[in-house]
Structures are given as structure tokens and as C-alpha cells.
Amino acid sequence: MADFPYAIVGFDLDGTLLDTSHDLCVALNHALGLAGRPPVPVEDVSRHIGGGAAQMLRSALTESGGVDEAAFDGLQAALLAFYADNIAHHTTFFAGGAAMLDALDARGVKIAIATNKKEALAVRLFEELGILHRFACVIGGDTLGPGRAKPKPDMLHEMVARCGGGAAAFVGDTTFDVGAAKAAGLPVVAVRFGFNDLPAHELGADAVIDHFDELVPALEALASAGRTG
């Protein structure tokens, strides 16, 4: 199936490929507890997720009384340490995710990850889930240094370069993902089941899907419409 229009398909991690909300919520609430703040219910945590751990913590602290800047770095370190030790207790693919990766593999696609999660945490999560081998590269929010995470395009340019170049598309769930893809000149598909910081149809993506079964046809349709990055 070498005639598939994209040589590379990149994915955001949290809220796109994997439902990490429960494990992130437990870690967030650990940090909030250290700050004397009330916990965030797991069903409500997704709106804090998307820009990396610092933004998630800052968002939750802001809602519950404000951010103590003097204590923030220590709380973030505690959150990350707890999360690293408890990273894969509840995390799973979104429905159809594994089969979708199989379908892309069968078409000879290089599958990449570009996430604002720290690279070491993303790699650790994939290792614990036994799926690290499925990805041609894993680029985290800290991989390229400060100030270069999504929504800037740098990570997606690096993703294409590390995969050897060629037509690429990106899949995400937030304004960070869509903004980065647009800035990088890549077609972008938004997932409606993710941690959307706006309703999926308002993110500005080139296509929106409700289930991973729809991804391959959506990418083929984008290519037919002339959207190849």
C-alpha cells in the first residue's frame, strides 16, 4: 500500500493517541494536596491538559485560589516525580488506536510523536505500555529547548526531518496542536474525543474525526483535496 499520500503521520500524545487523563489527574491532585488545594475530579481534569505539566498545574492552581510563584517550581517538580512513578496505571489507547496504528504501518507510514509532555516522560510511558517500538521518533516539549514547544512549529519541522522528510500530516486535540501544524504548513486532523480546549469543530483543523477508524479515510480525503504537507 505504498501509494498512501503521507509518508509521515505525527500524533500528539495526551488526549489524542492515549487517554492519560486519570494518571495525570492523580499526579495533579498530589501536587494540589501539597499546596493545600482541593482535588480536581478526574472527569473534569481534561480541560487543564494540553500545554504540558506546568500549564496543567498553573491552570488548576489559578482556579483554586491563584498561583504562589515562590512555591510553583517545587510543586511542579513534585507533580512530575509522582507522575513518573505512576505513569501507566490507567492510561490506554483511545478506541481504535492500536488498530489505526496497524493500518498506518500496513501502508508504510512512519508514525511519530510530537507532544508537549517532557520527552523522558513520553518515552517512559511508551516503554511501560510496550509500544515505544511503534514510533519512528518521539519529540517532547523539552526536546528542542525552551520556547520551542507547540503551538510553535519547531517540533513538527524536527519530526519531519527525523523521519527522513516527505509528505506529512499531524493529528491532535487542542489549539496547541492545530496552531503548530498550521504554522508548520502541515494538514491537521482534530479528534473530537480528546482533551479539546475548544469544541473540536472550532479548532481550525482541516478535518475532525469521532473515532480512529475514520483517520485513514480522512487523511486520504485531505490528500485528494490537495492538502499534503
Coordinates of C-alpha atoms in Angstrom, one line a residue:
M1 CA 0.0 0.0 0.0
A2 CA 2.9 2.3 -0.8
D3 CA 0.5 4.8 -2.6
F4 CA -0.7 6.2 0.7
P5 CA -0.4 10.0 0.3
Y6 CA 1.6 10.7 3.6
A7 CA 5.0 9.3 4.3
I8 CA 4.7 10.6 7.9
V9 CA 1.8 10.9 10.3
G10 CA 2.5 12.6 13.6
F11 CA 0.4 12.5 16.7
D12 CA 0.0 14.5 19.9
L13 CA 0.1 12.1 22.9
D14 CA -2.2 13.3 25.8
G15 CA -5.8 13.4 24.7
T16 CA -5.0 12.3 21.1
L17 CA -3.3 8.9 20.9
L18 CA -3.7 8.0 24.6
D19 CA -6.2 8.8 27.3
T20 CA -3.8 9.8 30.0
S21 CA -6.4 11.8 32.0
H22 CA -6.7 9.5 35.0
D23 CA -3.0 9.2 35.7
L24 CA -2.4 12.9 35.1
C25 CA -5.3 13.7 37.4
V26 CA -3.8 11.6 40.3
A27 CA -0.4 13.4 39.9
L28 CA -2.0 16.8 39.6
N29 CA -4.0 16.2 42.8
H30 CA -0.9 15.0 44.6
A31 CA 0.6 18.4 43.9
L32 CA -2.6 20.3 44.7
G33 CA -2.7 18.5 48.0
L34 CA 0.8 19.6 48.9
A35 CA -0.4 23.2 48.2
G36 CA -3.5 22.7 50.4
R37 CA -5.8 23.0 47.4
P38 CA -8.9 20.8 46.7
P39 CA -8.5 18.0 44.2
V40 CA -9.8 18.1 40.6
P41 CA -12.3 15.4 39.8
V42 CA -11.0 13.1 37.1
E43 CA -14.0 13.8 34.9
D44 CA -13.0 17.5 35.0
V45 CA -9.2 17.3 34.5
S46 CA -9.1 17.2 30.7
R47 CA -9.7 21.0 30.4
H48 CA -6.4 21.6 32.3
I49 CA -4.4 19.3 30.0
G50 CA -2.8 20.2 26.7
G51 CA 0.2 22.5 27.2
G52 CA 2.4 20.3 29.4
A53 CA 2.7 19.8 33.1
A54 CA 3.5 23.4 34.1
Q55 CA 0.4 24.7 32.3
M56 CA -1.8 22.0 33.7
L57 CA -0.7 22.8 37.3
R58 CA -0.9 26.5 36.7
S59 CA -4.4 26.2 35.4
A60 CA -5.6 24.2 38.3
L61 CA -3.9 26.4 40.9
T62 CA -5.4 29.5 39.2
E63 CA -8.9 28.1 39.5
S64 CA -8.5 27.2 43.2
G65 CA -7.1 30.4 44.5
G66 CA -4.1 31.6 42.5
V67 CA -0.5 30.7 41.9
D68 CA 2.2 31.1 44.5
E69 CA 5.1 31.7 42.2
A70 CA 7.6 31.1 45.0
A71 CA 6.3 27.6 45.5
F72 CA 5.4 26.8 41.9
D73 CA 8.7 25.2 40.8
G74 CA 8.7 22.9 43.8
L75 CA 5.1 21.8 43.2
Q76 CA 5.8 21.2 39.6
A77 CA 8.8 19.0 40.5
A78 CA 6.7 17.0 43.0
L79 CA 4.0 16.5 40.3
L80 CA 6.5 15.3 37.7
A81 CA 8.2 13.0 40.2
F82 CA 4.9 11.4 41.3
Y83 CA 3.7 11.1 37.7
A84 CA 6.9 9.4 36.6
D85 CA 6.5 6.8 39.3
N86 CA 2.8 6.3 38.5
I87 CA 2.6 6.9 34.8
A88 CA 0.8 4.0 33.3
H89 CA -1.7 2.7 35.9
H90 CA -4.8 3.8 34.0
T91 CA -3.5 5.1 30.6
T92 CA -4.9 3.4 27.5
F93 CA -5.3 4.0 23.8
F94 CA -8.4 5.8 22.8
A95 CA -10.9 3.4 21.0
G96 CA -9.4 2.0 17.8
G97 CA -6.0 3.5 18.4
A98 CA -4.0 0.3 18.2
A99 CA -5.8 -0.9 15.0
M100 CA -5.3 2.6 13.5
L101 CA -1.5 2.3 14.1
D102 CA -1.6 -1.1 12.4
A103 CA -3.4 0.4 9.4
L104 CA -0.8 3.1 9.0
D105 CA 2.0 0.5 9.4
A106 CA 0.5 -1.6 6.7
R107 CA 0.7 1.5 4.4
G108 CA 4.4 2.0 5.1
V109 CA 3.8 5.2 7.1
K110 CA 6.4 6.4 9.6
I111 CA 4.5 7.2 12.8
A112 CA 5.9 10.0 15.0
I113 CA 5.0 11.6 18.3
A114 CA 5.2 15.4 19.0
T115 CA 4.0 16.1 22.5
N116 CA 4.4 19.0 24.9
K117 CA 4.9 16.3 27.6
K118 CA 8.6 16.1 28.6
E119 CA 10.4 13.7 26.2
A120 CA 11.7 11.4 29.1
L121 CA 8.1 11.0 30.4
A122 CA 6.7 10.2 27.0
V123 CA 9.4 7.6 26.4
R124 CA 8.9 6.1 29.8
L125 CA 5.1 5.9 29.2
F126 CA 5.5 4.2 25.9
E127 CA 8.1 1.8 27.4
E128 CA 5.8 0.8 30.2
L129 CA 2.9 0.3 27.7
G130 CA 5.2 -1.8 25.5
I131 CA 4.6 0.4 22.4
L132 CA 7.8 2.5 22.1
H133 CA 8.9 0.5 19.1
R134 CA 5.9 1.7 17.1
F135 CA 7.2 5.2 16.7
A136 CA 9.9 6.5 14.3
C137 CA 10.6 9.3 16.7
V138 CA 9.4 10.8 20.0
I139 CA 9.8 14.6 20.4
G140 CA 8.8 16.1 23.7
G141 CA 8.1 19.7 24.8
D142 CA 11.7 20.0 26.1
T143 CA 13.5 18.2 23.3
L144 CA 14.5 21.3 21.4
G145 CA 15.0 23.5 24.4
P146 CA 13.0 26.4 26.0
G147 CA 10.4 28.2 23.9
R148 CA 10.1 25.8 21.1
A149 CA 7.1 23.6 22.1
K150 CA 3.7 23.7 20.4
P151 CA 2.0 25.9 19.2
K152 CA 5.3 26.9 17.6
P153 CA 6.1 24.8 14.5
D154 CA 9.6 23.8 15.6
M155 CA 8.7 20.3 16.9
L156 CA 6.8 19.4 13.7
H157 CA 9.7 20.5 11.5
E158 CA 12.0 18.4 13.6
M159 CA 9.6 15.5 13.4
V160 CA 9.6 15.6 9.6
A161 CA 13.4 15.9 9.5
R162 CA 13.9 13.0 11.9
C163 CA 11.6 10.8 9.8
G164 CA 13.6 11.5 6.6
G165 CA 11.3 14.0 5.0
G166 CA 8.3 13.6 2.8
A167 CA 4.6 14.5 2.9
A168 CA 3.4 14.7 6.5
A169 CA 0.2 15.2 8.4
F170 CA -0.5 15.8 12.1
V171 CA -3.2 14.6 14.5
G172 CA -4.1 16.4 17.7
D173 CA -6.8 17.6 20.0
T174 CA -6.1 21.2 21.0
T175 CA -5.3 24.7 19.8
F176 CA -1.6 23.9 20.6
D177 CA -1.7 21.1 18.0
V178 CA -3.6 22.8 15.3
G179 CA -1.6 26.0 15.7
A180 CA 1.7 24.1 15.4
A181 CA 0.6 22.2 12.4
K182 CA -0.7 25.3 10.6
A183 CA 2.5 27.2 11.4
A184 CA 4.5 24.2 10.0
G185 CA 2.4 24.0 6.9
L186 CA 1.0 20.6 7.6
P187 CA -2.5 19.3 7.2
V188 CA -4.1 18.6 10.6
V189 CA -6.8 16.3 11.9
A190 CA -8.5 17.0 15.2
V191 CA -10.0 14.3 17.3
R192 CA -13.4 15.0 18.9
F193 CA -12.8 12.5 21.8
G194 CA -9.7 14.3 23.2
F195 CA -9.0 17.0 25.7
N196 CA -10.3 19.7 23.4
D197 CA -9.7 23.2 24.8
L198 CA -12.3 24.4 22.3
P199 CA -15.0 22.4 20.6
A200 CA -13.3 20.2 18.0
H201 CA -15.0 21.8 15.1
E202 CA -13.8 25.3 16.3
L203 CA -10.1 24.3 16.5
G204 CA -9.5 25.2 12.9
A205 CA -8.3 21.7 11.8
D206 CA -8.6 20.5 8.2
A207 CA -10.8 17.6 9.3
V208 CA -12.4 16.3 12.5
I209 CA -12.9 12.6 13.4
D210 CA -15.0 10.9 16.1
H211 CA -13.2 7.6 16.1
F212 CA -9.8 6.4 15.0
D213 CA -11.5 4.2 12.4
E214 CA -12.1 7.4 10.5
L215 CA -8.4 8.6 10.4
V216 CA -7.1 6.8 7.3
P217 CA -10.1 7.8 5.2
A218 CA -9.9 11.4 6.5
L219 CA -6.2 11.6 5.5
E220 CA -6.9 10.2 2.1
A221 CA -9.7 12.8 1.6
L222 CA -7.3 15.6 2.6
A223 CA -4.7 14.5 0.1
S224 CA -7.4 14.3 -2.6
A225 CA -8.3 17.9 -1.8
G226 CA -4.7 18.9 -2.2
R227 CA -3.7 19.1 1.5
T228 CA -0.2 17.5 1.6
G229 CA 2.4 18.9 3.9

